[in-house]
PDB file of C-alpha atoms in Angstrom:
ATOM      1  CA  MET C1279      -7.732  -8.271  13.291  1.00  0.00           C
ATOM      2  CA  HIS C1280      -6.023  -9.883  10.373  1.00  0.00           C
ATOM      3  CA  GLU C1281      -2.938  -7.711  10.970  1.00  0.00           C
ATOM      4  CA  TRP C1282      -1.866 -10.044  13.788  1.00  0.00           C
ATOM      5  CA  ALA C1283      -2.285 -13.148  11.620  1.00  0.00           C
ATOM      6  CA  LEU C1284      -0.319 -11.515   8.798  1.00  0.00           C
ATOM      7  CA  ALA C1285       2.401 -10.383  11.206  1.00  0.00           C
ATOM      8  CA  GLU C1286       2.667 -13.910  12.591  1.00  0.00           C
ATOM      9  CA  ALA C1287       3.015 -15.337   9.081  1.00  0.00           C
ATOM     10  CA  ILE C1288       5.722 -12.775   8.239  1.00  0.00           C
ATOM     11  CA  VAL C1289       7.668 -13.485  11.461  1.00  0.00           C
ATOM     12  CA  ASN C1290       7.519 -17.253  10.887  1.00  0.00           C
ATOM     13  CA  SER C1291       8.578 -16.897   7.241  1.00  0.00           C
ATOM     14  CA  VAL C1292      11.427 -14.521   8.036  1.00  0.00           C
ATOM     15  CA  ILE C1293      12.751 -16.748  10.815  1.00  0.00           C
ATOM     16  CA  LYS C1294      12.705 -19.772   8.495  1.00  0.00           C
ATOM     17  CA  GLU C1295      14.369 -17.864   5.646  1.00  0.00           C
ATOM     18  CA  ALA C1296      16.989 -16.366   7.965  1.00  0.00           C
ATOM     19  CA  GLN C1297      17.790 -19.798   9.381  1.00  0.00           C
ATOM     20  CA  ASP C1298      18.059 -21.214   5.844  1.00  0.00           C
ATOM     21  CA  LYS C1299      20.596 -18.447   5.108  1.00  0.00           C
ATOM     22  CA  ASN C1300      22.424 -19.166   8.396  1.00  0.00           C
ATOM     23  CA  LEU C1301      21.762 -15.663   9.698  1.00  0.00           C
ATOM     24  CA  ARG C1302      22.138 -15.231  13.444  1.00  0.00           C
ATOM     25  CA  LYS C1303      20.337 -11.889  13.539  1.00  0.00           C
ATOM     26  CA  VAL C1304      18.089  -9.944  11.199  1.00  0.00           C
ATOM     27  CA  ASP C1305      19.014  -6.260  11.105  1.00  0.00           C
ATOM     28  CA  LEU C1306      16.670  -5.094   8.345  1.00  0.00           C
ATOM     29  CA  LEU C1307      13.353  -6.378   7.077  1.00  0.00           C
ATOM     30  CA  SER C1308      11.733  -4.759   4.058  1.00  0.00           C
ATOM     31  CA  ILE C1309       8.039  -5.484   3.522  1.00  0.00           C
ATOM     32  CA  LYS C1310       5.933  -4.588   0.497  1.00  0.00           C
ATOM     33  CA  VAL C1311       2.251  -3.966   1.321  1.00  0.00           C
ATOM     34  CA  GLY C1312      -0.404  -4.107  -1.379  1.00  0.00           C
ATOM     35  CA  GLU C1313      -2.998  -1.368  -1.232  1.00  0.00           C
ATOM     36  CA  ILE C1314      -5.927  -3.801  -1.422  1.00  0.00           C
ATOM     37  CA  GLN C1315      -4.724  -5.540   1.739  1.00  0.00           C
ATOM     38  CA  GLN C1316      -5.703  -2.347   3.624  1.00  0.00           C
ATOM     39  CA  ILE C1317      -3.381  -3.083   6.493  1.00  0.00           C
ATOM     40  CA  ASP C1318      -3.452  -0.833   9.520  1.00  0.00           C
ATOM     41  CA  LEU C1319       0.328  -0.333   9.591  1.00  0.00           C
ATOM     42  CA  GLU C1320       0.332   0.846  13.184  1.00  0.00           C
ATOM     43  CA  VAL C1321      -1.368  -2.346  14.384  1.00  0.00           C
ATOM     44  CA  PHE C1322       0.684  -4.520  12.024  1.00  0.00           C
ATOM     45  CA  ASP C1323       3.982  -2.947  13.109  1.00  0.00           C
ATOM     46  CA  PHE C1324       3.079  -3.366  16.778  1.00  0.00           C
ATOM     47  CA  ALA C1325       2.147  -7.010  16.211  1.00  0.00           C
ATOM     48  CA  LEU C1326       5.337  -7.626  14.250  1.00  0.00           C
ATOM     49  CA  LYS C1327       7.472  -6.193  17.048  1.00  0.00           C
ATOM     50  CA  GLU C1328       5.627  -8.119  19.751  1.00  0.00           C
ATOM     51  CA  LEU C1329       5.865 -11.397  17.854  1.00  0.00           C
ATOM     52  CA  SER C1330       9.555 -10.779  17.106  1.00  0.00           C
ATOM     53  CA  LYS C1331      10.563 -10.532  20.761  1.00  0.00           C
ATOM     54  CA  ASP C1332      13.217 -13.068  21.759  1.00  0.00           C
ATOM     55  CA  THR C1333      13.705 -14.182  18.146  1.00  0.00           C
ATOM     56  CA  ILE C1334      16.419 -13.393  15.582  1.00  0.00           C
ATOM     57  CA  LEU C1335      14.102 -10.594  14.425  1.00  0.00           C
ATOM     58  CA  ASP C1336      14.078  -8.820  17.789  1.00  0.00           C
ATOM     59  CA  GLY C1337      15.194  -5.220  17.274  1.00  0.00           C
ATOM     60  CA  ALA C1338      15.336  -5.399  13.460  1.00  0.00           C
ATOM     61  CA  LYS C1339      14.564  -2.232  11.536  1.00  0.00           C
ATOM     62  CA  VAL C1340      11.421  -2.677   9.462  1.00  0.00           C
ATOM     63  CA  LYS C1341      10.807  -0.715   6.262  1.00  0.00           C
ATOM     64  CA  TYR C1342       7.422  -0.661   4.569  1.00  0.00           C
ATOM     65  CA  LYS C1343       6.755   0.058   0.910  1.00  0.00           C
ATOM     66  CA  ASP C1344       3.262   0.752  -0.379  1.00  0.00           C
ATOM     67  CA  TYR C1345       2.263  -1.104  -3.518  1.00  0.00           C
ATOM     68  CA  PRO C1346      -0.581   0.728  -5.319  1.00  0.00           C
ATOM     69  CA  ALA C1347      -3.342  -1.401  -6.807  1.00  0.00           C
ATOM     70  CA  ILE C1348      -4.187  -1.378 -10.500  1.00  0.00           C
ATOM     71  CA  LEU C1349      -7.375  -2.970 -11.824  1.00  0.00           C
ATOM     72  CA  PHE C1350      -7.956  -4.174 -15.410  1.00  0.00           C
ATOM     73  CA  CYS C1351     -11.363  -4.739 -17.012  1.00  0.00           C
ATOM     74  CA  ASN C1352     -11.588  -7.979 -18.985  1.00  0.00           C
ATOM     75  CA  VAL C1353     -14.571  -6.665 -20.954  1.00  0.00           C
ATOM     76  CA  CYS C1354     -13.463  -3.260 -22.252  1.00  0.00           C
ATOM     77  CA  GLY C1355      -9.722  -3.242 -21.480  1.00  0.00           C
ATOM     78  CA  ASN C1356      -9.937  -0.235 -19.179  1.00  0.00           C
ATOM     79  CA  GLU C1357      -7.225   0.069 -16.543  1.00  0.00           C
ATOM     80  CA  TRP C1358      -7.746   2.163 -13.421  1.00  0.00           C
ATOM     81  CA  SER C1359      -6.458   2.683  -9.927  1.00  0.00           C
ATOM     82  CA  TYR C1360      -8.094   0.920  -7.032  1.00  0.00           C
ATOM     83  CA  ARG C1361      -7.980   4.146  -5.030  1.00  0.00           C
ATOM     84  CA  GLU C1362     -10.240   5.778  -7.629  1.00  0.00           C
ATOM     85  CA  SER C1363     -12.981   3.230  -6.855  1.00  0.00           C
ATOM     86  CA  PHE C1364     -12.218   2.798  -3.148  1.00  0.00           C
ATOM     87  CA  GLU C1365     -12.860   6.463  -2.346  1.00  0.00           C
ATOM     88  CA  LYS C1366     -16.436   6.111  -3.616  1.00  0.00           C
ATOM     89  CA  LEU C1367     -17.303   3.148  -1.367  1.00  0.00           C
ATOM     90  CA  LYS C1368     -19.349   3.245   1.828  1.00  0.00           C
ATOM     91  CA  ASP C1369     -17.541   2.480   5.093  1.00  0.00           C
ATOM     92  CA  GLU C1370     -19.140  -0.963   5.435  1.00  0.00           C
ATOM     93  CA  GLU C1371     -18.067  -1.857   1.877  1.00  0.00           C
ATOM     94  CA  LYS C1372     -14.499  -0.773   2.617  1.00  0.00           C
ATOM     95  CA  GLU C1373     -14.555  -2.890   5.764  1.00  0.00           C
ATOM     96  CA  ALA C1374     -15.824  -5.945   3.865  1.00  0.00           C
ATOM     97  CA  ILE C1375     -12.954  -5.653   1.375  1.00  0.00           C
ATOM     98  CA  HIS C1376     -10.537  -5.104   4.260  1.00  0.00           C
ATOM     99  CA  PHE C1377     -11.445  -8.412   5.890  1.00  0.00           C
ATOM    100  CA  ILE C1378     -12.213 -10.405   2.740  1.00  0.00           C
ATOM    101  CA  PRO C1379     -10.434  -8.882  -0.289  1.00  0.00           C
ATOM    102  CA  GLU C1380     -12.182 -11.393  -2.591  1.00  0.00           C
ATOM    103  CA  THR C1381     -15.412  -9.409  -2.091  1.00  0.00           C
ATOM    104  CA  ILE C1382     -13.955  -6.589  -4.181  1.00  0.00           C
ATOM    105  CA  HIS C1383     -16.020  -7.745  -7.196  1.00  0.00           C
ATOM    106  CA  VAL C1384     -19.231  -7.262  -5.230  1.00  0.00           C
ATOM    107  CA  TYR C1385     -18.530  -3.582  -4.550  1.00  0.00           C
ATOM    108  CA  ILE C1386     -16.387  -2.312  -7.417  1.00  0.00           C
ATOM    109  CA  ARG C1387     -17.177  -2.102 -11.123  1.00  0.00           C
ATOM    110  CA  CYS C1388     -15.221  -0.879 -14.105  1.00  0.00           C
ATOM    111  CA  PRO C1389     -15.762   2.897 -14.228  1.00  0.00           C
ATOM    112  CA  LYS C1390     -15.987   2.763 -18.035  1.00  0.00           C
ATOM    113  CA  CYS C1391     -18.351  -0.157 -18.798  1.00  0.00           C
ATOM    114  CA  LYS C1392     -19.640  -1.041 -15.279  1.00  0.00           C
ATOM    115  CA  SER C1393     -18.534  -4.684 -15.572  1.00  0.00           C
ATOM    116  CA  VAL C1394     -17.534  -6.709 -12.493  1.00  0.00           C
ATOM    117  CA  ASP C1395     -15.283  -8.845 -14.716  1.00  0.00           C
ATOM    118  CA  PHE C1396     -11.916  -7.333 -13.842  1.00  0.00           C
ATOM    119  CA  GLU C1397      -8.531  -8.458 -12.625  1.00  0.00           C
ATOM    120  CA  ILE C1398      -6.347  -7.111  -9.886  1.00  0.00           C
ATOM    121  CA  LYS C1399      -3.134  -6.583 -11.850  1.00  0.00           C
ATOM    122  CA  GLU C1400      -1.065  -5.191  -8.988  1.00  0.00           C
ATOM    123  CA  GLY C1401      -1.343  -4.204  -5.345  1.00  0.00           C
ATOM    124  CA  ARG C1402      -2.692  -7.247  -3.590  1.00  0.00           C
ATOM    125  CA  GLY C1403      -1.047  -9.077  -0.725  1.00  0.00           C
ATOM    126  CA  ILE C1404       1.975  -8.552   1.443  1.00  0.00           C
ATOM    127  CA  TRP C1405       5.528  -9.643   0.583  1.00  0.00           C
ATOM    128  CA  ILE C1406       8.869  -9.948   2.268  1.00  0.00           C
ATOM    129  CA  GLU C1407      11.065  -7.966  -0.076  1.00  0.00           C
ATOM    130  CA  GLU C1408      14.413  -8.137   1.714  1.00  0.00           C
ATOM    131  CA  ILE C1409      16.000  -9.712   4.783  1.00  0.00           C
ATOM    132  CA  LEU C1410      19.435  -8.514   5.925  1.00  0.00           C
TER     133      LEU C1410
END
């Protein structure tokens, strides 16, 4: 599960950033989660808490913010929501995008002109938004 790897990266980054800011304890961690990342928040949150044990993150409150994905067609200029296309996919296609987001162009096309030449304008990745 890539949730554990992502949680480990977040914990390591937060610890480094907190140490750089001379924080002794992190009380609040705000994380922004892009829709295309398709994170299982329950698994991710569990992993984050497990990996935070006995660190300056142990016991910190974690807030999650969803970041909807917007796609933009480079051919016709159409802009649409990822969710609009995602709901039409088969389960195995959704799973492929879940594990390898770069495969999105194999399974999704512009709903207007059917081109695979589109950009992900927003909603990809996972970010540390705030550390207090």
